[in-house]
């Protein structure tokens, strides 16, 4: 009897330790908020979402929208912040596959390099939804749909406004460009759309273009370099508000007046950006909506139920001048 008790105790301890280790290995992935698995036996749809990071005001608003919409729709959300690293996103997606979630959604930090992990999700029978940013995979069957903005259009609208704004200017108009994260869909597409639009007027010249990684710190640092290297800068085109806001500090420190000495165009229209526009420090913003949560939950319900969905769903967006920003600012939610 005594011997039996002694042999059972270590067995129970080993079993308990194994359970702890298994739970740990399933949950271990970046900054994850994880609950039970898709095979955890509850009736809720389990959505695994891999977010790019927390690089900008836009991203914070996007994360809030997804978390709020998931709670409202009664989903179980497993959320991971990849800290702007593709390897973290791949790890998170593999984790979601292992946990057998019902649907995977993610906003890919860069466009390339997703085929292998997307194939793993497909082989596991888990539908994938791309949100905000696209991938360049040739095999479109690797994901169900894309939900987000037309980034080329945002760049084009910015360029078209500039062509109109500078049509009476004489001599070269020198433009510097703060690009988003290298290799990301918004950086590639906004650059392309802007370049296509300003090609209409040969005096508009991009004299320098570099990545500020969509962050305020990056925008400030790169703008400081631009200002040192180029005595005559007429226009700044920043691929998002945050880089533009960082650049404001560099421009002011260099003794120039933002919005007057240098015309500033940005993309997003988050509250801080809209405030800068209303204050006359920015000159134009092309909107990019981060409020994708409710539409994402609708799509996740549909793909989980095996329903067909459109391959690409674009969000409706607008543009803002300084006057329009003053009007819109009091009701701006993010
Ligand atoms: O992918 C959307 C872009 O990512 C936003 O314009 C930018 O602010 C964010 O970091």
XYZ file of C-alpha atoms and ligand atoms in Angstrom:
344
model
C 0.000 0.000 0.000
C 2.734 2.380 1.035
C 4.779 1.423 -2.081
C 1.753 2.042 -4.328
C 1.271 5.589 -2.952
C 4.940 6.353 -3.543
C 4.824 5.185 -7.171
C 1.614 7.142 -7.996
C 2.881 10.501 -6.702
C 5.814 10.863 -9.103
C 3.559 9.778 -11.982
C 1.044 12.514 -11.138
C 3.867 15.066 -10.901
C 5.205 14.034 -14.333
C 1.693 14.278 -15.846
C 1.165 17.730 -14.314
C 4.558 18.901 -15.573
C 3.797 17.569 -19.082
C 0.466 19.463 -19.127
C 2.187 22.689 -18.082
C 4.921 22.253 -20.723
C 2.375 21.491 -23.457
C 0.282 24.564 -22.592
C 3.454 26.649 -22.514
C 4.692 25.467 -25.889
C 1.299 26.170 -27.506
C 1.037 29.672 -26.062
C 4.691 30.639 -26.517
C 4.747 33.084 -29.385
C 5.755 36.773 -29.286
C 3.343 39.071 -27.440
C 0.287 36.859 -27.618
C -3.086 37.193 -25.917
C -4.175 33.579 -26.160
C -7.208 31.756 -24.823
C -8.383 28.186 -25.439
C -7.747 26.442 -28.765
C -10.070 25.942 -31.715
C -10.339 22.381 -30.484
C -11.087 23.584 -26.945
C -14.668 22.438 -27.147
C -16.457 25.820 -26.973
C -18.870 26.947 -29.726
C -17.237 30.293 -30.391
C -15.434 30.883 -33.664
C -11.736 30.952 -32.806
C -9.849 33.576 -34.822
C -6.056 33.715 -34.784
C -4.871 37.206 -35.745
C -1.245 38.161 -36.373
C -0.785 41.940 -36.245
C 2.187 43.774 -37.806
C 3.146 45.619 -34.631
C 2.394 48.912 -32.896
C 4.404 51.209 -35.146
C 1.853 53.982 -35.701
C -1.369 55.643 -34.554
C -3.047 53.898 -37.480
C -1.919 50.496 -36.213
C -3.199 51.166 -32.692
C -6.612 52.143 -34.090
C -6.610 49.007 -36.258
C -5.778 46.731 -33.308
C -8.534 48.338 -31.208
C -11.042 47.917 -34.032
C -10.207 44.200 -34.378
C -10.325 43.489 -30.642
C -13.607 45.373 -30.142
C -15.280 43.796 -33.173
C -14.173 40.285 -32.122
C -15.669 40.800 -28.652
C -18.894 42.178 -30.116
C -19.229 39.292 -32.569
C -18.672 36.765 -29.753
C -15.431 35.397 -31.229
C -12.571 33.935 -29.263
C -9.613 36.034 -30.459
C -6.015 34.913 -30.262
C -3.948 38.012 -30.939
C -0.216 38.268 -31.592
C 1.900 41.421 -32.056
C 4.778 40.554 -34.420
C 6.802 43.669 -33.637
C 7.311 44.382 -37.355
C 9.120 41.048 -37.920
C 8.056 38.546 -40.577
C 9.593 35.615 -38.675
C 7.338 36.415 -35.691
C 4.283 36.413 -37.942
C 5.229 33.053 -39.469
C 5.738 31.646 -35.959
C 2.332 32.972 -34.833
C 0.570 31.505 -37.873
C 2.224 28.102 -37.286
C 1.065 28.309 -33.678
C -2.505 28.993 -34.772
C -2.346 26.003 -37.150
C -1.091 23.799 -34.309
C -3.925 25.030 -32.097
C -6.441 24.249 -34.887
C -8.084 27.681 -34.797
C -11.135 28.089 -37.061
C -9.869 31.047 -39.107
C -6.497 32.804 -39.429
C -6.255 36.494 -40.354
C -3.127 38.586 -40.620
C -1.732 41.853 -41.873
C 1.519 40.845 -43.624
C 4.436 43.091 -42.664
C 6.023 42.603 -46.116
C 4.601 41.317 -49.408
C 6.932 38.392 -50.170
C 7.810 35.080 -48.556
C 4.447 33.726 -47.391
C 3.809 30.751 -49.700
C 5.160 27.998 -47.427
C 3.241 28.966 -44.289
C 0.071 29.754 -46.255
C 0.294 26.284 -47.814
C 0.590 24.782 -44.340
C -2.637 26.546 -43.311
C -4.375 25.397 -46.486
C -3.247 21.786 -45.963
C -4.603 21.983 -42.389
C -7.965 23.145 -43.803
C -7.834 26.540 -42.040
C -9.098 29.484 -44.134
C -6.861 32.579 -44.205
C -7.974 36.201 -44.603
C -5.480 38.942 -45.467
C -6.295 42.274 -43.848
C -4.822 45.708 -44.555
C -1.748 44.522 -46.503
C -1.525 42.095 -49.404
C 0.967 39.342 -50.309
C 2.541 38.753 -53.730
C 1.837 34.982 -53.851
C 1.019 33.835 -57.381
C -1.258 31.106 -55.974
C -4.418 32.991 -54.975
C -5.971 29.807 -53.557
C -3.652 30.138 -50.541
C -6.010 32.713 -48.989
C -9.750 33.371 -49.171
C -9.858 37.128 -49.527
C -8.107 40.456 -48.995
C -9.753 43.236 -46.970
C -8.122 46.675 -47.008
C -7.224 49.840 -48.909
C -6.156 50.637 -52.437
C -2.679 51.926 -51.561
C -1.811 52.805 -55.175
C -4.862 55.064 -55.258
C -3.789 56.784 -52.014
C -0.401 57.582 -53.575
C -2.033 58.708 -56.806
C -4.498 61.045 -55.031
C -1.575 62.581 -53.131
C 0.366 63.137 -56.362
C -2.645 64.549 -58.219
C -3.241 67.090 -55.454
C 0.406 68.163 -55.684
C 0.283 68.560 -59.473
C -2.682 70.924 -59.060
C -1.149 72.744 -56.077
C 2.136 73.459 -57.889
C 0.805 74.081 -61.377
C 1.676 77.799 -61.270
C 5.147 77.237 -59.725
C 8.150 78.159 -61.851
C 11.381 76.133 -61.813
C 11.967 72.694 -60.309
C 9.885 71.575 -57.327
C 12.125 69.386 -55.157
C 10.318 66.551 -53.372
C 11.640 64.273 -50.633
C 9.810 61.025 -49.872
C 9.606 59.181 -46.554
C 8.751 55.613 -47.482
C 7.032 53.099 -45.222
C 8.547 49.752 -44.214
C 10.764 48.427 -47.006
C 9.042 45.645 -48.939
C 5.592 46.350 -47.474
C 2.568 46.689 -49.749
C 1.721 50.262 -48.645
C 5.302 51.458 -49.211
C 5.543 49.827 -52.660
C 2.078 50.901 -53.801
C 2.007 54.459 -52.442
C 5.401 55.138 -54.024
C 4.139 53.797 -57.342
C 0.842 55.744 -57.302
C 2.550 59.010 -56.362
C 5.258 58.611 -59.043
C 2.625 57.886 -61.715
C 0.626 61.004 -60.803
C 3.517 63.496 -60.627
C 4.859 62.246 -63.964
C 2.183 64.580 -65.417
C 4.402 67.565 -64.567
C 8.153 67.270 -65.306
C 9.100 70.073 -62.924
C 8.036 67.870 -59.963
C 11.173 65.935 -59.041
C 11.745 63.363 -56.266
C 15.303 64.216 -55.180
C 15.536 61.758 -52.239
C 13.487 58.768 -51.073
C 14.187 56.622 -48.018
C 12.368 54.415 -45.515
C 11.343 55.772 -42.102
C 9.676 52.422 -41.271
C 6.253 54.061 -40.648
C 7.414 55.400 -37.240
C 7.719 58.931 -35.833
C 11.319 58.313 -34.777
C 12.183 57.031 -38.269
C 10.493 60.016 -39.917
C 12.390 62.487 -37.754
C 15.762 60.825 -38.257
C 15.504 60.494 -42.041
C 14.124 64.031 -42.436
C 17.135 65.365 -40.505
C 19.394 63.638 -43.042
C 17.374 64.999 -45.974
C 17.593 68.540 -44.603
C 21.359 68.286 -44.168
C 21.928 66.850 -47.639
C 19.504 69.063 -49.620
C 19.442 72.847 -49.117
C 16.277 73.276 -51.232
C 13.373 71.009 -50.248
C 9.942 72.212 -51.416
C 7.747 69.212 -50.661
C 7.676 66.242 -48.276
C 5.591 63.211 -49.224
C 5.400 60.908 -46.167
C 3.776 57.481 -46.560
C 1.978 57.927 -43.216
C 1.027 60.580 -40.655
C 3.453 59.347 -38.007
C 6.533 59.804 -40.186
C 5.203 63.240 -41.182
C 4.754 64.144 -37.507
C 8.321 63.041 -36.732
C 9.562 65.062 -39.719
C 7.809 68.191 -38.355
C 10.250 68.198 -35.439
C 13.250 68.006 -37.785
C 11.870 70.752 -40.053
C 11.161 73.116 -37.151
C 14.590 72.413 -35.624
C 16.151 73.332 -38.998
C 14.462 76.758 -38.758
C 11.877 76.112 -41.479
C 8.112 76.514 -41.227
C 6.240 73.255 -41.962
C 3.240 73.721 -44.244
C 4.709 76.961 -45.641
C 8.428 76.598 -46.465
C 7.844 72.904 -47.087
C 4.513 71.569 -48.391
C 3.667 68.363 -46.513
C 1.497 65.520 -47.810
C 0.834 62.411 -45.702
C -1.442 59.358 -45.660
C -3.757 57.909 -42.946
C -5.740 60.825 -41.362
C -5.399 59.703 -37.736
C -6.305 62.335 -35.130
C -2.757 63.690 -34.617
C -2.270 63.978 -38.367
C -5.622 65.716 -38.793
C -4.683 68.121 -35.987
C -1.425 68.991 -37.782
C -3.416 69.543 -40.992
C -6.008 71.731 -39.249
C -3.136 73.715 -37.650
C -1.618 74.404 -41.088
C 1.501 72.262 -40.510
C 0.441 69.598 -43.024
C -1.123 70.553 -46.369
C -2.973 67.429 -47.544
C -3.824 63.935 -46.264
C -5.109 60.934 -48.216
C -7.181 58.800 -45.863
C -6.438 55.138 -45.098
C -9.077 53.597 -42.830
C -7.920 51.342 -39.962
C -11.475 50.413 -38.922
C -11.450 46.955 -40.479
C -12.672 44.967 -37.450
C -16.431 44.662 -38.145
C -15.939 43.686 -41.813
C -13.248 41.193 -40.843
C -15.592 39.419 -38.395
C -18.318 39.208 -41.065
C -15.858 37.678 -43.507
C -14.519 35.269 -40.889
C -18.070 34.043 -40.176
C -18.624 33.473 -43.890
C -15.389 31.638 -44.654
C -15.871 29.522 -41.511
C -19.328 28.546 -42.797
C -17.767 27.634 -46.158
C -19.507 30.488 -48.007
C -17.955 32.115 -51.069
C -16.565 35.642 -50.540
C -15.255 38.246 -53.004
C -11.483 37.857 -53.562
C -10.811 41.539 -52.793
C -12.810 43.958 -50.650
C -11.672 47.590 -50.581
C -12.495 50.116 -47.885
C -14.055 53.458 -48.785
C -11.744 56.411 -48.236
C -11.502 60.140 -48.855
C -8.939 62.971 -48.798
C -8.582 66.065 -46.601
C -7.424 69.638 -47.180
C -6.707 71.962 -44.233
C -10.274 73.337 -44.282
C -11.818 69.866 -44.459
C -9.643 68.702 -41.546
C -10.911 71.561 -39.355
C -14.476 70.433 -40.036
C -13.862 66.712 -39.591
C -11.602 66.874 -36.523
C -14.262 67.184 -33.773
C -15.873 63.894 -34.878
C -12.674 61.998 -35.609
C -12.764 58.744 -33.603
C -9.110 57.686 -33.838
O -0.638 49.181 -43.707
C -1.174 50.402 -43.336
C -0.081 51.323 -42.912
O 0.642 50.754 -41.849
C -0.517 52.666 -42.373
O -0.667 53.632 -43.358
C 0.632 53.001 -41.493
O 0.415 54.079 -40.625
C 0.816 51.699 -40.824
O 1.933 51.567 -40.084
